[in-house]
C-alpha positions as a printed NumPy array, in Angstrom:
array([[ -82.552,  244.021,   11.775],
       [ -79.211,  244.619,   10.058],
       [ -78.47 ,  247.015,    8.078],
       [ -78.538,  245.538,    4.846],
       [ -81.839,  244.12 ,    5.629],
       [ -82.646,  248.118,    5.751],
       [ -80.864,  249.401,    2.94 ],
       [ -82.377,  246.255,    0.87 ],
       [ -86.133,  246.116,    1.998],
       [ -86.756,  242.301,    1.414],
       [ -89.39 ,  241.707,   -1.565],
       [ -93.388,  240.095,   -1.35 ],
       [ -94.944,  237.681,   -3.126],
       [ -99.068,  238.904,   -3.666],
       [-101.44 ,  235.855,   -4.957],
       [-104.353,  238.167,   -5.532],
       [-107.155,  235.638,   -5.67 ],
       [-110.575,  235.937,   -5.886],
       [-111.356,  234.527,   -2.289],
       [-107.903,  235.719,   -0.061],
       [-105.269,  238.292,   -1.213],
       [-102.764,  236.426,    0.749],
       [ -98.784,  238.233,    1.208],
       [ -96.206,  236.168,    1.067],
       [ -92.691,  237.535,    2.776],
       [ -89.122,  235.941,    3.766],
       [ -87.656,  236.794,    7.514],
       [ -85.606,  235.011,    9.503],
       [ -84.945,  232.211,    6.514],
       [ -88.384,  231.464,    6.91 ],
       [ -91.491,  232.676,    4.474],
       [ -94.632,  233.847,    6.675],
       [ -97.228,  234.855,    4.925],
       [-100.406,  237.139,    6.044],
       [-103.978,  236.905,    4.542],
       [-107.439,  238.756,    4.372],
       [-110.566,  237.596,    2.529],
       [-110.83 ,  239.483,   -1.008],
       [-114.469,  240.836,    0.149],
       [-116.574,  243.617,    2.361],
       [-120.243,  243.84 ,    3.348],
       [-122.085,  246.972,    4.596],
       [-123.122,  247.325,    7.582],
       [-125.362,  250.03 ,    9.436],
       [-123.016,  253.155,   10.496],
       [-123.511,  253.789,   13.79 ],
       [-120.624,  256.657,   16.142],
       [-120.3  ,  253.098,   18.905],
       [-119.806,  250.769,   16.124],
       [-117.012,  252.806,   14.459],
       [-115.197,  253.188,   17.718],
       [-114.906,  249.794,   18.546],
       [-113.761,  248.3  ,   14.77 ],
       [-111.099,  250.37 ,   15.514],
       [-110.373,  249.364,   18.667],
       [-110.458,  245.876,   17.576],
       [-108.323,  246.837,   14.451],
       [-111.175,  245.87 ,   12.079],
       [-110.649,  247.226,    8.528],
       [-113.212,  249.782,    7.477],
       [-113.424,  252.6  ,    5.895],
       [-117.295,  255.047,    5.913],
       [-119.032,  255.5  ,    2.696],
       [-122.104,  257.072,    3.315],
       [-124.768,  255.997,    5.836],
       [-122.655,  252.265,    5.966],
       [-119.308,  251.505,    7.341],
       [-117.46 ,  249.186,    5.135],
       [-115.99 ,  246.5  ,    6.592],
       [-113.595,  244.322,    4.8  ],
       [-111.293,  241.135,    4.85 ],
       [-111.389,  238.367,    7.208],
       [-114.172,  240.214,    9.536],
       [-116.511,  240.844,    6.406],
       [-117.579,  236.929,    6.219],
       [-118.416,  237.17 ,   10.294],
       [-120.716,  240.269,   10.059],
       [-122.76 ,  238.951,    6.741],
       [-123.043,  235.749,    8.349],
       [-124.573,  236.829,   11.049],
       [-126.688,  239.704,    9.39 ],
       [-128.098,  236.949,    6.871],
       [-126.508,  238.409,    3.776],
       [-123.919,  237.232,    1.299],
       [-120.178,  239.063,    1.334],
       [-119.786,  241.267,   -1.709],
       [-116.137,  240.339,   -3.623],
       [-113.901,  242.438,   -5.415],
       [-113.237,  239.736,   -7.914],
       [-115.114,  237.357,   -9.622],
       [-113.899,  234.332,  -12.067],
       [-110.278,  235.269,  -11.298],
       [-111.092,  238.824,  -13.125],
       [-111.959,  242.532,  -11.044],
       [-115.674,  242.14 ,  -10.823],
       [-117.411,  244.409,  -12.985],
       [-120.609,  244.415,  -10.753],
       [-118.962,  246.31 ,   -8.077],
       [-118.085,  249.84 ,   -9.284],
       [-115.803,  250.07 ,   -5.897],
       [-114.165,  246.563,   -6.181],
       [-110.675,  248.464,   -7.149],
       [-110.843,  250.64 ,   -4.195],
       [-111.476,  248.041,   -1.877],
       [-108.939,  245.392,   -3.221],
       [-106.216,  248.519,   -2.926],
       [-107.148,  248.401,    0.894],
       [-107.249,  244.701,    1.786],
       [-104.114,  244.839,   -0.16 ],
       [-102.404,  247.376,    1.727],
       [-104.187,  245.262,    4.989],
       [-101.096,  242.1  ,    3.878],
       [ -98.373,  243.932,    2.392],
       [ -97.775,  246.838,    4.624],
       [ -96.393,  250.216,    3.512],
       [ -93.988,  249.972,    0.806],
       [ -90.378,  251.156,    1.309],
       [ -88.345,  252.931,   -0.971],
       [ -87.304,  250.099,   -3.69 ],
       [ -89.102,  247.633,   -2.524],
       [ -90.364,  244.229,   -4.814],
       [ -93.522,  243.104,   -4.658],
       [ -94.642,  240.115,   -7.903],
       [ -98.313,  239.416,   -7.819],
       [ -99.879,  236.995,   -9.387],
       [-103.073,  236.416,  -12.406],
       [-104.717,  233.644,  -13.707],
       [-104.5  ,  232.701,  -17.258],
       [-107.21 ,  233.436,  -20.242],
       [-109.381,  230.241,  -20.314],
       [-109.381,  227.225,  -23.038],
       [-110.197,  228.818,  -26.425],
       [-110.9  ,  232.788,  -25.18 ],
       [-110.194,  235.237,  -27.255],
       [-110.231,  237.567,  -24.553],
       [-107.129,  238.762,  -22.754],
       [-106.252,  239.341,  -18.918],
       [-104.621,  242.716,  -20.145],
       [-107.202,  245.294,  -17.909],
       [-106.644,  243.235,  -15.224],
       [-103.422,  242.939,  -15.163],
       [-103.105,  246.362,  -15.96 ],
       [-105.475,  247.977,  -13.237],
       [-103.636,  245.658,  -10.693],
       [-100.479,  246.827,  -11.35 ],
       [-101.349,  250.356,  -11.093],
       [-103.462,  249.935,   -7.64 ],
       [-100.19 ,  248.047,   -5.968],
       [ -97.747,  250.779,   -7.921],
       [ -99.754,  253.062,   -5.936],
       [ -99.082,  251.969,   -2.907],
       [ -95.322,  252.941,   -3.912],
       [ -94.266,  249.426,   -4.634],
       [ -92.216,  247.881,   -7.844],
       [ -94.567,  245.575,   -9.7  ],
       [ -94.411,  242.788,  -11.919],
       [ -96.599,  239.775,  -12.343],
       [ -96.41 ,  235.836,  -12.349],
       [ -98.538,  233.643,  -14.467],
       [-101.01 ,  232.16 ,  -11.55 ],
       [-100.084,  227.98 ,  -12.393],
       [ -96.414,  228.364,  -12.947],
       [ -96.425,  230.486,   -9.869],
       [ -97.2  ,  226.651,   -7.845],
       [ -94.303,  225.42 ,   -9.753],
       [ -91.978,  227.631,   -8.827],
       [ -93.307,  226.968,   -4.781],
       [ -93.146,  223.768,   -5.332],
       [ -90.582,  221.919,   -8.67 ],
       [ -87.793,  223.661,   -7.518],
       [ -86.445,  219.769,   -7.245],
       [ -87.125,  219.486,  -11.217],
       [ -85.414,  222.374,  -12.001],
       [ -89.249,  223.779,  -12.311],
       [ -90.179,  221.274,  -14.928],
       [ -94.024,  220.246,  -14.497],
       [ -97.653,  220.773,  -14.057],
       [ -98.591,  223.616,  -11.448],
       [-102.764,  223.894,  -10.695],
       [-104.173,  226.207,   -8.543],
       [-107.668,  225.303,   -7.112],
       [-109.202,  228.967,   -6.383],
       [-112.197,  230.421,   -5.413],
       [-113.072,  231.961,   -9.264],
       [-110.951,  229.523,  -11.412],
       [-108.781,  226.256,  -11.38 ],
       [-105.096,  227.598,  -13.637],
       [-102.794,  225.543,  -14.903],
       [ -99.533,  225.628,  -15.75 ],
       [ -97.172,  223.285,  -17.816],
       [ -93.025,  224.425,  -17.471],
       [ -90.361,  223.023,  -19.23 ],
       [ -86.991,  224.508,  -16.943],
       [ -89.34 ,  227.37 ,  -15.701],
       [ -90.491,  228.446,  -19.308],
       [ -94.302,  228.338,  -19.388],
       [ -95.062,  226.066,  -22.32 ],
       [ -98.89 ,  225.751,  -21.647],
       [-101.19 ,  227.453,  -19.563],
       [-104.885,  228.14 ,  -19.583],
       [-108.072,  228.567,  -16.47 ],
       [-111.278,  226.266,  -15.903],
       [-113.646,  229.262,  -15.022],
       [-115.162,  226.601,  -12.827],
       [-114.126,  226.696,   -8.925],
       [-114.803,  226.616,   -5.148],
       [-117.284,  229.786,   -5.872],
       [-118.989,  227.345,   -9.217],
       [-119.545,  224.108,   -6.01 ],
       [-120.531,  226.838,   -3.04 ],
       [-123.02 ,  229.038,   -5.594],
       [-124.223,  225.614,   -7.347],
       [-124.536,  223.913,   -3.799],
       [-126.597,  227.106,   -1.904],
       [-129.341,  226.944,   -4.96 ],
       [-130.022,  223.065,   -3.974],
       [-130.311,  223.514,   -0.346],
       [-132.06 ,  226.764,   -0.274],
       [-128.779,  228.745,    1.64 ],
       [-126.504,  231.43 ,    1.383],
       [-123.804,  230.695,   -0.468],
       [-121.466,  232.45 ,    2.117],
       [-122.623,  229.944,    4.482],
       [-122.592,  227.051,    2.283],
       [-118.237,  228.193,    1.952],
       [-118.109,  228.737,    5.579],
       [-119.61 ,  225.103,    6.113],
       [-116.965,  223.432,    4.019],
       [-114.599,  224.549,    4.946],
       [-114.623,  224.   ,    8.871],
       [-115.649,  220.301,    8.187],
       [-116.176,  219.408,    4.858],
       [-114.327,  216.09 ,    3.17 ],
       [-114.936,  213.799,    0.025],
       [-114.008,  210.666,    1.681],
       [-117.014,  210.018,    3.189],
       [-116.298,  210.969,    7.169],
       [-117.048,  214.343,    6.7  ],
       [-119.427,  215.83 ,   10.304],
       [-121.704,  217.996,    7.878],
       [-125.798,  217.505,    7.673],
       [-125.865,  214.603,    5.026],
       [-128.223,  216.142,    2.783],
       [-125.121,  219.735,    2.193],
       [-122.781,  216.75 ,    2.534],
       [-123.874,  214.724,   -0.786],
       [-124.455,  218.061,   -2.914],
       [-121.41 ,  219.195,   -2.156],
       [-119.986,  216.238,   -3.441],
       [-121.804,  215.891,   -6.352],
       [-120.565,  219.271,   -7.431],
       [-116.879,  218.598,   -6.239],
       [-117.145,  215.11 ,   -8.062],
       [-118.367,  217.763,  -11.493],
       [-115.542,  220.148,  -10.633],
       [-113.193,  217.114,  -10.819],
       [-114.386,  215.765,  -13.63 ],
       [-114.011,  219.156,  -16.34 ],
       [-110.447,  219.742,  -14.851],
       [-109.572,  216.749,  -15.968],
       [-111.028,  216.831,  -19.76 ],
       [-109.742,  220.139,  -19.993],
       [-106.459,  218.776,  -19.019],
       [-106.481,  216.336,  -21.629],
       [-108.542,  218.234,  -24.27 ],
       [-105.731,  220.921,  -23.591],
       [-102.744,  218.766,  -23.794],
       [-104.017,  216.481,  -26.848],
       [-104.276,  219.57 ,  -29.04 ],
       [-101.173,  221.644,  -27.85 ],
       [ -98.392,  222.157,  -30.416],
       [ -94.614,  222.091,  -30.001],
       [ -94.664,  220.647,  -26.567],
       [ -91.041,  220.01 ,  -25.552],
       [ -90.397,  216.151,  -25.757],
       [ -89.488,  214.274,  -22.077],
       [ -87.028,  212.144,  -21.352],
       [ -88.724,  211.467,  -18.38 ],
       [ -91.973,  211.456,  -16.33 ],
       [ -93.014,  215.114,  -14.49 ],
       [ -94.759,  215.552,  -11.462],
       [ -97.846,  217.417,  -10.932],
       [ -98.884,  219.299,   -8.008],
       [-102.537,  220.612,   -7.198],
       [-102.847,  223.725,   -4.287],
       [-105.949,  226.104,   -3.652],
       [-107.714,  226.55 ,   -0.686],
       [-110.126,  224.373,   -3.294],
       [-108.306,  221.272,   -3.462],
       [-107.972,  221.141,    0.398],
       [-110.52 ,  218.402,    1.412],
       [-109.255,  215.623,    2.175],
       [-110.367,  212.697,   -0.414],
       [-109.899,  215.777,   -3.935],
       [-105.929,  214.613,   -4.4  ],
       [-107.247,  210.638,   -4.296],
       [-110.457,  211.656,   -6.616],
       [-108.196,  213.57 ,   -9.21 ],
       [-105.748,  211.269,   -9.238],
       [-108.66 ,  208.074,  -10.462],
       [-110.197,  210.822,  -12.627],
       [-106.28 ,  211.882,  -14.101],
       [-104.858,  208.258,  -14.368],
       [-108.01 ,  206.61 ,  -16.239],
       [-108.782,  209.451,  -18.573],
       [-105.856,  208.188,  -21.539],
       [-104.028,  211.79 ,  -20.475],
       [-101.383,  212.1  ,  -23.377],
       [ -98.437,  213.155,  -20.284],
       [ -96.056,  210.659,  -18.468],
       [ -96.604,  211.399,  -14.953],
       [ -94.619,  210.803,  -12.186],
       [ -96.724,  211.722,   -8.578],
       [ -99.524,  213.012,   -8.399],
       [ -99.339,  215.605,   -5.018],
       [-101.013,  218.248,   -2.921],
       [ -98.743,  221.382,   -2.098],
       [ -97.171,  221.723,    1.07 ],
       [ -99.161,  224.625,    2.035],
       [-102.039,  224.796,   -0.59 ],
       [-103.497,  228.073,    0.463],
       [-100.061,  230.018,    0.265],
       [ -98.675,  227.952,   -2.448],
       [ -99.552,  231.052,   -5.147],
       [ -97.802,  233.397,   -3.036],
       [ -94.514,  231.333,   -2.111],
       [ -94.223,  231.285,   -5.833],
       [ -94.471,  235.096,   -6.658],
       [ -92.025,  235.609,   -3.937],
       [ -89.465,  233.546,   -5.321],
       [ -90.024,  235.203,   -9.13 ],
       [ -89.639,  238.154,   -6.744],
       [ -86.635,  237.21 ,   -4.917],
       [ -85.101,  236.246,   -8.139],
       [ -85.387,  239.857,   -9.387],
       [ -83.604,  241.085,   -7.316]])
């Protein structure tokens, strides 16, 4: 690290998602990512277990007669203990049913963002409100500002869909549609020359698929999610057991149809959209959009929906699970 880098600490982009928290930072002309599952699980306390977790570097805290394991390892412990992980967030917002949710968001965010240096900037993602919702996201954003500011960072925020645009559409001067299909929400942003013109979210995403499939086959949602991420494909060539493959496909198709219907409705009812001289790109991102065949099914559904905006392409982001963190980093760097 040279003197300039020491005096001017690198900015961080932080995707605070329902499923994962991802940090992006620039190093040696490349963007590097650090991610942890945004979840936790309680396991029985013992001094031996505590010592082993410390030696293995597994993030955890002691709470009463339990050890609370946070981040990626919480999924593995929950699986072999036959219980579901607990979420700090639900439907894109801090989980009101988890009194310690904010506390563990702080712990997980700290583990991926690291220790703040003086003056270090951090831009974090926030979702858009659902279509037609009167509620605001004021509390969620303010709580995250307090949590992350309390870690010592100079914080700002960016809409999650706009972060997709910033990450992927510099070639069109940030004009186009960015969609992030995450765990709790699908976030959409139509941006014109970097200005967010239309933003909204759909409260149906990866958790909806996992929970719905789990209820049909009598399995835990956490287990379904693990199996889905390991080997599910929408093109019919998945090695998953037939029943789970069938059920996941049904709910993926339901999600895609709901997203397309919401897009069509939002753009048809929007007022004062800018007049476009040429077709614009649409970029898909997020962990829920990763299964092979998702883009093709989405494009087929959208192209046949009489969508009112001409599209030049519908493509996947280069790194779907890291896209919003990258866009947040772009926003953070632009303020330096």
